[in-house]
Coordinates of C-alpha atoms and ligand atoms in Angstrom, one line a residue:
X20 CA 19.0 13.5 1.2
X21 CA 22.1 11.2 0.6
X22 CA 23.9 12.1 3.9
X23 CA 21.1 10.7 5.9
X24 CA 20.6 7.6 3.4
X25 CA 17.0 8.1 2.6
X26 CA 16.3 6.7 -1.0
X27 CA 15.6 9.3 -3.3
X28 CA 12.4 8.1 -4.4
X29 CA 10.9 7.8 -1.0
X30 CA 7.8 9.7 0.2
X31 CA 6.7 10.5 3.9
X32 CA 3.1 11.0 4.8
X33 CA 2.1 12.9 7.9
X34 CA -1.4 13.7 8.9
X35 CA -3.1 16.0 11.4
X36 CA -6.3 14.7 13.0
X37 CA -7.2 18.0 14.7
X38 CA -10.4 19.6 15.9
X39 CA -11.7 20.9 12.9
X40 CA -10.1 18.8 10.0
X41 CA -8.0 16.0 8.8
X42 CA -4.7 17.6 7.1
X43 CA -2.2 15.7 5.2
X44 CA 1.3 16.8 4.2
X45 CA 3.7 14.9 1.8
X46 CA 7.5 15.2 2.0
X47 CA 9.9 14.0 -0.7
X48 CA 13.3 12.6 0.3
X49 CA 14.8 16.1 0.5
X50 CA 12.0 16.9 3.1
X51 CA 10.5 19.3 0.5
X52 CA 6.5 19.8 0.8
X53 CA 5.2 18.1 -2.4
X54 CA 1.5 17.5 -1.6
X55 CA -1.2 18.6 1.0
X56 CA -4.7 17.7 1.4
X57 CA -7.5 18.5 3.9
X58 CA -10.7 17.2 4.9
X59 CA -13.0 19.7 6.8
X60 CA -15.3 18.1 9.2
X61 CA -18.2 20.4 9.2
X62 CA -18.2 20.9 5.6
X63 CA -17.0 17.5 4.0
X64 CA -18.8 15.4 6.6
X65 CA -22.0 17.2 7.1
X66 CA -24.0 14.1 8.1
X67 CA -22.2 14.2 11.6
X68 CA -23.8 17.6 12.2
X69 CA -20.7 19.0 14.0
X70 CA -20.2 22.5 14.6
X71 CA -16.2 23.4 14.6
X72 CA -15.8 19.7 14.5
X73 CA -17.5 19.0 17.9
X74 CA -20.9 18.6 19.8
X75 CA -21.4 20.9 22.6
X76 CA -23.7 19.2 25.0
X77 CA -26.8 21.6 25.8
X78 CA -27.7 19.6 28.9
X79 CA -24.3 18.8 30.7
X80 CA -22.2 21.9 31.3
X81 CA -18.8 21.8 29.7
X82 CA -19.5 18.5 28.1
X83 CA -17.7 18.8 24.5
X84 CA -17.2 15.6 22.3
X85 CA -16.6 14.5 18.7
X86 CA -18.1 11.6 16.9
X87 CA -15.1 9.1 16.9
X88 CA -16.5 7.6 13.7
X89 CA -16.2 10.9 11.9
X90 CA -12.4 10.7 12.3
X91 CA -12.5 7.0 10.6
X92 CA -14.5 8.3 7.7
X93 CA -12.2 11.6 7.3
X94 CA -9.4 9.0 6.7
X95 CA -11.5 7.2 4.1
X96 CA -12.0 10.5 2.3
X97 CA -8.7 12.0 2.5
X98 CA -7.2 8.7 1.1
X99 CA -9.7 8.5 -1.7
X100 CA -8.7 12.2 -2.6
X101 CA -5.2 11.1 -2.8
X102 CA -6.1 8.3 -5.1
X103 CA -8.0 10.5 -7.3
X104 CA -5.1 12.6 -7.7
X105 CA -3.0 9.5 -8.8
X106 CA -0.8 9.8 -5.8
X107 CA 1.8 7.1 -5.8
X108 CA 1.1 5.4 -2.6
X109 CA 3.8 2.8 -3.5
X110 CA 6.5 5.4 -2.8
X111 CA 5.6 6.1 0.7
X112 CA 8.2 4.8 3.0
X113 CA 6.8 5.8 6.3
X114 CA 3.5 7.2 7.7
X115 CA 2.9 9.2 10.8
X116 CA 0.4 11.7 12.3
X117 CA -0.6 14.3 15.0
X118 CA -3.9 14.3 16.7
X119 CA -5.5 16.7 19.0
X120 CA -4.2 15.9 22.4
X121 CA -6.1 14.4 25.4
X122 CA -9.1 13.1 23.5
X123 CA -9.9 9.5 24.3
X124 CA -11.4 6.6 22.2
X125 CA -13.1 3.5 23.7
X126 CA -12.8 0.2 21.7
X127 CA -15.4 -2.3 22.5
X128 CA -14.8 -5.7 23.4
X129 CA -14.0 -7.6 20.2
X130 CA -12.8 -4.8 18.2
X131 CA -9.4 -5.9 17.8
X132 CA -10.7 -8.8 15.7
X133 CA -12.5 -6.3 13.5
X134 CA -9.2 -4.3 13.2
X135 CA -7.2 -7.2 12.3
X136 CA -9.4 -8.6 9.6
X137 CA -10.1 -5.2 7.6
X138 CA -11.5 -6.0 4.1
X139 CA -9.9 -4.0 1.5
X140 CA -12.9 -4.0 -0.6
X141 CA -15.0 -1.9 1.9
X142 CA -14.4 1.5 3.4
X143 CA -13.0 1.7 7.1
X144 CA -16.3 3.5 8.2
X145 CA -18.3 0.7 6.9
X146 CA -16.5 -1.8 9.1
X147 CA -15.8 0.2 12.3
X148 CA -19.3 1.6 13.0
X149 CA -19.8 -0.7 15.7
X150 CA -16.2 -0.9 17.2
X151 CA -16.6 1.7 20.0
X152 CA -18.3 1.5 23.3
X153 CA -18.3 5.3 23.7
X154 CA -19.5 6.8 20.3
X155 CA -18.5 10.2 21.2
X156 CA -15.1 10.9 22.2
X157 CA -14.5 13.2 25.0
X158 CA -11.9 15.7 23.6
X159 CA -9.7 18.5 24.6
X160 CA -12.4 21.1 24.8
X161 CA -14.4 19.1 27.5
X162 CA -14.4 20.5 30.9
X163 CA -17.1 18.3 32.5
X164 CA -14.7 16.3 34.8
X165 CA -13.8 18.9 37.3
X166 CA -15.0 16.7 40.2
X167 CA -12.7 13.8 38.9
X168 CA -9.9 16.1 38.7
X169 CA -10.1 17.2 42.3
X170 CA -10.5 13.4 43.4
X171 CA -7.6 12.3 41.4
X172 CA -5.3 15.2 42.9
X173 CA -6.6 14.3 46.4
X174 CA -5.6 10.5 45.9
X175 CA -2.0 11.4 44.7
X176 CA -1.4 14.0 47.6
X177 CA -2.3 17.1 45.7
X178 CA -1.9 19.1 42.5
X179 CA 1.6 19.9 42.6
X180 CA 2.4 16.3 43.3
X181 CA 0.5 15.2 40.4
X182 CA 2.4 17.7 38.4
X183 CA 5.6 16.3 39.6
X184 CA 4.6 12.6 38.8
X185 CA 2.9 13.1 35.7
X186 CA 4.0 16.6 34.3
X187 CA 0.6 18.3 34.8
X188 CA -1.9 18.9 37.5
X189 CA -5.4 17.2 36.7
X190 CA -7.1 18.8 33.8
X191 CA -10.7 18.1 32.8
X192 CA -9.7 17.4 29.3
X193 CA -7.0 15.0 30.1
X194 CA -7.8 11.3 29.5
X195 CA -7.3 10.3 33.1
X196 CA -10.1 12.3 34.5
X197 CA -12.3 11.5 31.5
X198 CA -11.9 7.7 32.0
X199 CA -12.7 8.1 35.6
X200 CA -15.7 9.9 34.7
X201 CA -17.0 7.0 32.5
X202 CA -16.0 4.4 35.2
X203 CA -18.1 6.4 37.9
X204 CA -20.9 7.3 35.5
X205 CA -21.3 4.4 33.0
X206 CA -19.5 1.4 34.8
X207 CA -21.1 -1.1 32.3
X208 CA -19.6 0.8 29.3
X209 CA -16.1 0.9 31.0
X210 CA -16.4 -2.8 31.6
X211 CA -17.4 -3.4 27.7
X212 CA -14.2 -1.5 26.8
X213 CA -11.1 -3.5 25.8
X214 CA -8.9 -0.8 24.9
X215 CA -8.6 3.0 25.3
X216 CA -6.6 5.0 23.2
X217 CA -5.7 8.6 22.7
X218 CA -6.7 10.2 19.3
X219 CA -3.1 9.8 18.2
X220 CA -2.8 6.1 18.9
X221 CA -6.2 5.5 17.8
X222 CA -5.4 6.8 14.2
X223 CA -2.2 4.8 14.5
X224 CA -4.3 1.8 15.2
X225 CA -6.3 2.2 11.9
X226 CA -2.9 2.2 10.0
X227 CA -1.6 -1.2 11.7
X228 CA -5.0 -3.1 11.9
X229 CA -4.4 -3.6 15.6
X230 CA -4.0 -1.5 18.9
X231 CA -1.0 0.7 18.8
X232 CA 0.9 1.7 22.1
X233 CA 0.6 5.3 23.4
X234 CA 3.6 7.2 22.7
X235 CA 5.4 8.8 25.7
X236 CA 4.8 12.2 24.6
X237 CA 1.2 12.3 24.1
X238 CA 0.9 9.8 26.7
X239 CA 2.2 12.5 29.1
X240 CA -1.2 14.3 28.4
X241 CA -3.3 11.7 30.3
X242 CA -2.4 12.3 34.2
X243 CA -1.5 8.7 34.0
X244 CA 2.2 8.2 33.1
X245 CA 5.3 8.6 35.2
X246 CA 7.0 11.4 33.3
X247 CA 10.4 10.3 34.7
X248 CA 10.2 6.6 34.1
X249 CA 8.0 6.9 31.0
X250 CA 5.8 4.1 32.4
X251 CA 2.4 4.0 33.5
X252 CA 2.2 5.2 37.1
X253 CA 0.6 2.5 39.4
X254 CA -0.7 5.2 41.9
X255 CA -2.2 7.3 39.1
X256 CA -3.9 4.2 37.6
X257 CA -5.4 3.1 40.9
X258 CA -6.6 6.8 41.5
X259 CA -8.3 6.6 38.1
X260 CA -10.3 3.4 37.5
X261 CA -9.7 -0.5 38.4
X262 CA -8.0 -2.8 35.8
X263 CA -7.1 0.4 33.8
X264 CA -3.5 -1.0 32.8
X265 CA -4.8 -3.6 30.8
X266 CA -7.1 -1.5 28.9
X267 CA -4.3 1.1 28.1
X268 CA -1.8 -1.4 26.7
X269 CA 1.7 -0.3 26.4
X270 CA 3.6 2.8 26.0
X271 CA 6.5 3.5 23.2
X272 CA 8.8 6.2 22.2
X273 CA 7.5 8.5 19.6
X274 CA 9.9 7.7 17.0
X275 CA 9.2 3.8 17.2
X276 CA 7.6 1.9 14.8
X277 CA 3.9 1.4 15.9
X278 CA 3.6 -1.7 13.9
X279 CA 3.5 -3.1 10.2
X280 CA 1.1 -1.3 7.8
X281 CA -2.2 -3.4 7.6
X282 CA -2.5 -5.3 4.4
X283 CA -5.9 -3.1 3.8
X284 CA -3.7 -0.1 2.7
X285 CA -1.5 -2.4 0.3
X286 CA -4.5 -4.0 -1.3
X287 CA -6.7 -1.1 -1.5
X288 CA -4.3 1.9 -2.3
X289 CA -1.2 -0.2 -3.5
X290 CA 1.0 1.2 -0.5
X291 CA 4.3 -1.0 -0.3
X292 CA 4.3 -3.7 2.3
X293 CA 7.3 -2.2 3.5
X294 CA 5.8 1.1 4.4
X295 CA 6.4 1.8 8.2
X296 CA 3.7 3.2 10.5
X297 CA 5.6 5.4 12.8
X298 CA 3.9 6.2 16.4
X299 CA 1.3 9.0 16.1
X300 CA 1.7 11.8 18.7
X301 CA -0.1 14.9 19.7
X302 CA -0.4 18.1 17.5
X303 CA 1.5 20.3 19.6
X304 CA 4.6 17.9 20.0
X305 CA 4.7 17.4 16.3
X306 CA 4.3 21.3 15.8
X307 CA 7.6 21.4 17.9
X308 CA 9.2 19.0 15.4
X309 CA 7.7 20.7 12.4
X310 CA 8.8 24.1 13.5
X311 CA 12.5 22.4 14.1
X312 CA 12.5 24.1 17.5
X313 CA 15.7 23.2 19.2
X314 CA 17.1 25.6 21.4
X315 CA 15.9 27.0 24.9
X316 CA 15.7 30.6 23.5
X317 CA 13.1 29.5 20.8
X318 CA 9.5 30.1 21.9
X319 CA 6.6 28.6 19.6
X320 CA 3.0 30.3 19.7
X321 CA 0.4 28.2 17.8
X322 CA -2.9 29.9 16.8
X323 CA -5.1 27.0 16.0
X324 CA -8.5 26.0 17.4
X325 CA -6.6 26.5 20.6
X326 CA -3.8 28.6 21.4
X327 CA -0.6 27.1 22.7
X328 CA 2.8 28.4 23.7
X329 CA 5.6 25.9 24.0
X330 CA 9.1 25.8 24.1
X331 CA 12.0 23.4 25.1
X332 CA 13.4 22.8 28.7
X333 CA 16.3 20.7 29.8
X334 CA 14.5 19.6 33.0
X335 CA 11.0 19.0 34.5
X336 CA 9.8 21.6 37.0
X337 CA 6.4 20.9 38.6
X338 CA 4.0 23.9 38.1
X339 CA 0.2 24.4 38.6
X340 CA -0.2 26.1 35.2
X341 CA 2.1 24.5 32.5
X342 CA 2.2 21.2 30.9
X343 CA 5.4 19.1 30.5
X344 CA 5.8 16.3 27.9
X345 CA 8.9 14.3 26.8
X346 CA 10.4 16.0 23.6
X347 CA 9.0 13.7 20.8
X348 CA 12.2 13.9 18.7
X349 CA 14.7 13.9 21.4
X350 CA 15.4 11.5 24.5
X351 CA 16.7 13.9 27.2
X352 CA 14.7 17.2 26.8
X353 CA 11.2 18.1 27.7
X354 CA 8.5 20.3 26.1
X355 CA 6.9 23.0 28.3
X356 CA 3.5 24.2 27.1
X357 CA 0.8 26.6 28.0
X358 CA -2.8 26.0 26.6
X359 CA -5.7 28.4 26.0
X360 CA -9.1 27.0 24.9
X361 CA -10.2 30.6 23.5
X362 CA -8.2 30.8 20.5
X363 CA -9.5 31.0 16.9
X364 CA -13.0 30.2 17.7
X365 CA -13.1 33.3 20.2
X366 CA -11.3 35.4 17.4
X367 CA -14.0 34.3 14.8
X368 CA -16.6 35.4 17.6
X369 CA -15.3 38.8 17.7
X370 CA -14.6 38.9 14.0
X371 CA -18.3 38.2 13.4
X372 CA -19.6 40.4 15.9
X373 CA -17.4 43.4 15.4
X374 CA -15.8 43.1 11.8
X375 CA -18.6 42.1 9.6
X376 CA -17.1 38.4 9.6
X377 CA -14.1 39.5 7.6
X378 CA -10.3 39.0 8.6
X379 CA -9.6 41.9 6.3
X380 CA -11.8 44.4 8.4
X381 CA -10.5 42.6 11.6
X382 CA -6.9 43.4 10.6
X383 CA -7.6 47.0 9.5
X384 CA -9.1 47.5 13.0
X385 CA -5.7 46.1 14.5
X386 CA -3.9 48.8 12.1
X387 CA -6.1 51.7 13.2
X388 CA -5.9 51.2 16.9
X389 CA -3.0 52.3 18.8
X390 CA -0.9 49.8 20.7
X391 CA -1.7 49.5 24.4
X392 CA -5.4 50.3 23.4
X393 CA -5.8 53.5 25.2
X394 CA -5.8 51.5 28.4
X395 CA -8.8 49.1 27.2
X396 CA -8.3 45.6 28.5
X397 CA -10.4 42.7 27.7
X398 CA -11.0 39.0 28.9
X399 CA -13.0 36.9 26.3
X400 CA -14.0 33.5 27.5
X401 CA -16.6 31.9 25.0
X402 CA -15.8 28.8 26.2
X403 CA -14.8 27.7 29.8
X404 CA -11.1 28.8 29.9
X405 CA -7.9 26.6 30.9
X406 CA -5.7 29.2 31.5
X407 CA -6.8 30.9 34.0
X408 CA -9.6 28.3 34.8
X409 CA -12.4 30.8 34.2
X410 CA -16.0 30.0 33.3
X411 CA -17.7 31.3 30.0
X412 CA -17.9 35.3 30.1
X413 CA -16.4 38.6 28.7
X414 CA -15.0 41.2 31.1
X415 CA -13.8 44.7 29.7
X416 CA -12.0 47.4 31.7
X417 CA -10.6 50.7 31.2
X418 CA -7.5 51.9 33.1
X419 CA -8.2 55.3 34.5
X420 CA -4.9 56.9 34.1
X421 CA -3.4 54.6 31.5
X422 CA -0.8 56.9 29.9
X423 CA 1.2 57.5 33.0
X424 CA 1.7 54.1 34.6
X425 CA -0.3 50.9 34.1
X426 CA 0.8 49.3 37.4
X427 CA -1.2 50.0 40.4
X428 CA -3.4 52.3 38.5
X429 CA -7.4 52.1 39.0
X430 CA -9.6 50.7 36.2
X431 CA -13.4 50.7 35.9
X432 CA -15.5 47.9 34.4
X433 CA -17.5 48.6 31.1
X434 CA -20.0 46.9 29.2
X435 CA -18.6 47.2 25.7
X436 CA -16.0 48.7 23.7
X437 CA -16.2 50.4 20.2
X438 CA -15.5 47.6 17.6
X439 CA -11.9 48.4 16.6
X440 CA -10.9 48.6 20.3
X441 CA -12.8 45.2 21.0
X442 CA -10.6 43.8 18.3
X443 CA -7.4 45.0 19.8
X444 CA -8.4 44.4 23.3
X445 CA -9.0 40.7 22.3
X446 CA -5.6 40.2 20.5
X447 CA -3.6 42.1 23.1
X448 CA -5.3 40.5 25.8
X449 CA -4.5 37.0 24.4
X450 CA -0.8 38.0 23.9
X451 CA -0.3 39.6 27.0
X452 CA -1.5 36.7 28.9
X453 CA 0.7 34.3 27.0
X454 CA 3.7 36.6 27.8
X455 CA 2.7 36.9 31.4
X456 CA 2.0 33.3 32.1
X457 CA 5.2 32.0 30.1
X458 CA 7.2 34.3 32.7
X459 CA 5.4 33.2 35.5
X460 CA 6.2 29.6 34.3
X461 CA 9.9 30.6 34.2
X462 CA 10.3 30.2 30.6
X463 CA 13.3 32.7 29.7
X464 CA 12.3 35.9 27.5
X465 CA 12.4 34.2 23.9
X466 CA 15.1 35.2 21.6
X467 CA 12.7 34.6 18.7
X468 CA 9.2 33.4 18.3
X469 CA 8.0 31.1 15.8
X470 CA 4.3 31.4 15.0
X471 CA 2.3 28.7 13.4
X472 CA -1.3 27.6 13.0
X473 CA -4.5 29.1 11.0
X474 CA -4.3 32.4 12.6
X475 CA -0.5 32.9 11.9
X476 CA -1.4 33.8 8.4
X477 CA -2.6 37.1 9.8
X478 CA 0.4 39.6 9.4
X479 CA -1.2 41.9 12.0
X480 CA -1.4 39.5 14.7
X481 CA 2.2 38.7 14.2
X482 CA 3.2 42.2 14.2
X483 CA 1.4 42.4 17.7
X484 CA 3.3 39.4 18.9
X485 CA 6.6 41.1 17.9
X486 CA 5.7 44.2 20.0
X487 CA 4.3 42.6 22.9
X488 CA 7.1 40.0 23.3
X489 CA 9.9 42.3 22.0
X490 CA 11.7 39.8 19.6
X491 CA 11.6 39.0 16.1
X492 CA 8.8 36.6 14.9
X493 CA 9.2 33.9 12.5
X494 CA 6.6 32.0 10.5
X495 CA 6.5 28.8 8.4
X496 CA 5.5 28.8 4.7
X497 CA 2.5 26.7 5.5
X498 CA 0.7 27.2 8.8
X499 CA 0.2 23.4 9.4
X500 CA 3.3 22.6 11.3
X501 CA 1.4 19.6 13.0
X502 CA 1.1 17.6 9.8
X503 CA 4.4 18.9 8.7
X504 CA 6.0 17.6 11.9
X505 CA 4.2 14.3 11.5
X506 CA 5.8 13.8 8.1
X507 CA 9.3 14.8 9.5
X508 CA 8.7 12.5 12.3
X509 CA 7.8 9.7 9.8
X510 CA 11.1 10.3 8.2
X511 CA 12.8 10.5 11.5
X512 CA 11.2 6.9 12.7
X513 CA 12.1 5.6 9.3
X514 CA 15.8 6.6 9.9
X515 CA 15.7 5.3 13.6
X516 CA 14.4 1.9 12.2
X517 CA 17.0 1.8 9.6
X518 CA 19.8 2.6 12.0
X519 CA 18.3 0.0 14.5
X520 CA 18.3 2.8 17.2
X521 CA 17.5 6.3 18.4
X522 CA 19.4 8.8 16.3
X523 CA 19.1 12.5 17.0
X524 CA 16.9 14.1 14.2
X525 CA 19.5 15.3 12.0
X526 CA 17.8 18.2 10.3
X527 CA 17.0 19.8 13.8
X528 CA 20.7 20.5 14.4
X529 CA 21.6 21.8 10.8
X530 CA 20.6 24.7 9.0
X531 CA 19.4 22.4 6.3
X532 CA 15.7 23.0 7.0
X533 CA 16.3 26.9 7.1
X534 CA 17.8 26.7 3.5
X535 CA 15.0 24.6 2.4
X536 CA 13.0 27.5 3.5
X537 CA 10.6 26.2 5.9
X538 CA 11.1 29.5 7.8
X539 CA 11.1 33.0 6.7
X540 CA 11.8 36.0 8.8
X541 CA 9.2 38.9 8.7
X542 CA 10.1 42.2 7.5
X543 CA 8.6 43.8 10.5
X544 CA 10.1 43.1 13.7
X545 CA 10.2 44.5 17.4
X546 CA 12.5 47.0 18.6
X547 CA 10.6 49.6 20.1
X548 CA 11.9 49.4 24.0
X549 CA 9.7 52.0 25.2
X550 CA 6.6 50.4 24.0
X551 CA 7.9 47.0 25.3
X552 CA 8.1 48.6 28.7
X553 CA 4.8 49.8 28.7
X554 CA 3.5 46.6 27.5
X555 CA 5.2 44.9 30.5
X556 CA 3.3 47.3 32.8
X557 CA 0.1 46.5 31.1
X558 CA 0.7 42.7 31.4
X559 CA 1.3 43.2 35.3
X560 CA -2.0 44.9 35.4
X561 CA -3.8 42.5 33.5
X562 CA -2.5 39.6 35.7
X563 CA -3.5 41.5 38.8
X564 CA -7.1 41.7 37.4
X565 CA -7.1 38.2 36.2
X566 CA -6.1 37.0 39.7
X567 CA -9.0 38.7 41.2
X568 CA -11.3 37.2 38.5
X569 CA -10.0 33.9 39.5
X570 CA -10.5 34.3 43.1
X571 CA -14.1 35.2 42.4
X572 CA -15.2 32.8 39.6
X573 CA -12.4 30.4 39.2
X574 CA -12.6 26.7 39.2
X575 CA -9.6 26.1 41.3
Ligands
ADP626 P1 -6.8 23.3 14.1 O1 -6.3 23.7 15.5 O2 -8.1 22.8 14.0 O3 -5.5 22.5 13.3 P2 -5.9 25.5 12.3 O4 -4.5 25.8 13.0 O5 -6.2 24.9 11.0 O6 -6.7 24.8 13.3 O7 -6.6 26.9 12.1 C1 -7.9 27.2 11.9 C2 -8.3 28.6 12.3 O8 -7.3 29.6 11.6 C3 -9.8 28.9 12.0 O9 -10.6 28.4 12.8 C4 -9.6 30.5 11.6 O10 -10.2 31.1 12.7 C5 -8.1 30.9 11.7 N1 -7.8 31.7 10.5 C6 -7.7 31.4 9.4 N2 -7.4 32.6 8.6 C7 -7.2 33.4 9.5 C8 -6.7 35.0 9.4 N3 -6.4 35.7 8.3 N4 -6.6 35.6 10.6 C9 -7.0 35.0 11.8 N5 -7.6 33.8 11.9 C10 -7.5 32.9 10.9
XUL627 C1 -3.1 20.7 24.3 C2 -4.6 21.0 23.9 C3 -5.0 21.5 22.6 C4 -5.3 20.3 21.5 C5 -5.9 21.0 20.3 O1 -3.0 20.5 25.7 O2 -5.5 20.7 24.6 O3 -3.9 22.3 22.0 O4 -4.0 19.4 21.5 O5 -5.8 20.0 19.2

């Protein structure tokens, strides 16, 4: 890639420490994928006994955590796998990564010393087993901090004010409410904590052998950072816990160098001493980079463990539903996002109950059933949902007179659907909710949708996206846009460091990436206007029922 002066021999390494796995993508100097690896938490690290990478606490409602040490060991394993493949670590010019957003890591007093003196003859897990004051990190699926959320919002002057200040209203999974909960429930643990990292800055810390800064983008997912000034907000800190600023360390832009690579990696794996560690960031923001999303008409839908919908905006408008983060590859624009907790794991639940545990059968059911599902609407919350804030529960309705007009017609609740209708009700329901909430948030109707995440491999789901949103759907060659985005950001950070300043990410504004075929257009596209308008009516009906459910059962 001569025009950006990246030496031809270089490689860029990007990770994604997500809910269920640690993935890696390697790019060469032309930004072509030349390697991938994956460590699955449940199957490759069975001794942690996680299910889907997490522990669901049977005793405390909504408490969902992951063993912090498991992420450390996953890094050991993935690096050993690369080593066994004779991967030439010496060529890596920069490393960066993605991590599931919002999860927090609590470093015990004295751990900075352990980090700075890692012995290359030992694994990381052997050296860090005693480094955490909280051994099980609260993660993005947790919703056990509702009380702390309300208290923080009240202290700041209300939910909308907190959203104006930090980019989001208080969310149970955000680090701020989680930290407040630990301070309230385990003050001695809070006192014994010298540093609180996000999962992203925690992983970067492992690479630099010291505490990494929190990047501005993932930092916006804490309810602690002033989104305009990109500094810790004094009022938000005070509303959360005493002495917090010191425990959080500094903030830094996502393109910044986190620090020099720890000698551990040079000695153990033969990395170059010159290899840079670029700030890690959240998985969704890195997906935005990996999908080269660069125009307000682009909308991304990520169908991973969580489902997310995101696009770019030129300004930050406070809202009760969406999340706003600084764009990780730009200094001017923002990333606007909606998040659903009931994504792939809920699809798997319906697949297992109704489609013999087979994605093929699941897809056949989608093919067999008509669009609009004969007026059958379903709400499936296997976990407490984020959007809308509803508890675990399934709700199924049939519209009484669906073929005429969906708006204003009556519906009646039923206990179950036949299996094919259940599959369609789930998928249509998830997608109609995305469209309805995206419109409610003021996102413009998309000109094109770029789908990513594990379930974007399913062509029948992509086809439903095209019909429900009424636009073309693009996808990426490999559904792991988060580790791809991390590798691209590693290259971007390397470039910024080379130039001595922020430079716009060059390949976001050229057709270079398109040509290197990271995107391919689906043959099947939208275009049925009649169907689109029927979906619009169904979406309104769905929102109407959803509002009623929220009034009756909602957490807000
Ligand atoms: P993460 O958020 O952990 O990175 P991924 O993006 O890797 O998750 O997605 C993993 C999910 O992809 C699995 O839980 C699985 O349900 C889903 N998945 C994989 N293949 C298919 C398919 N053909 N159809 C629908 N979903 C799929
Ligand atoms: C985003 C969110 C999830 C996690 C999943 O706000 O909570 O998408 O990032 O890894």
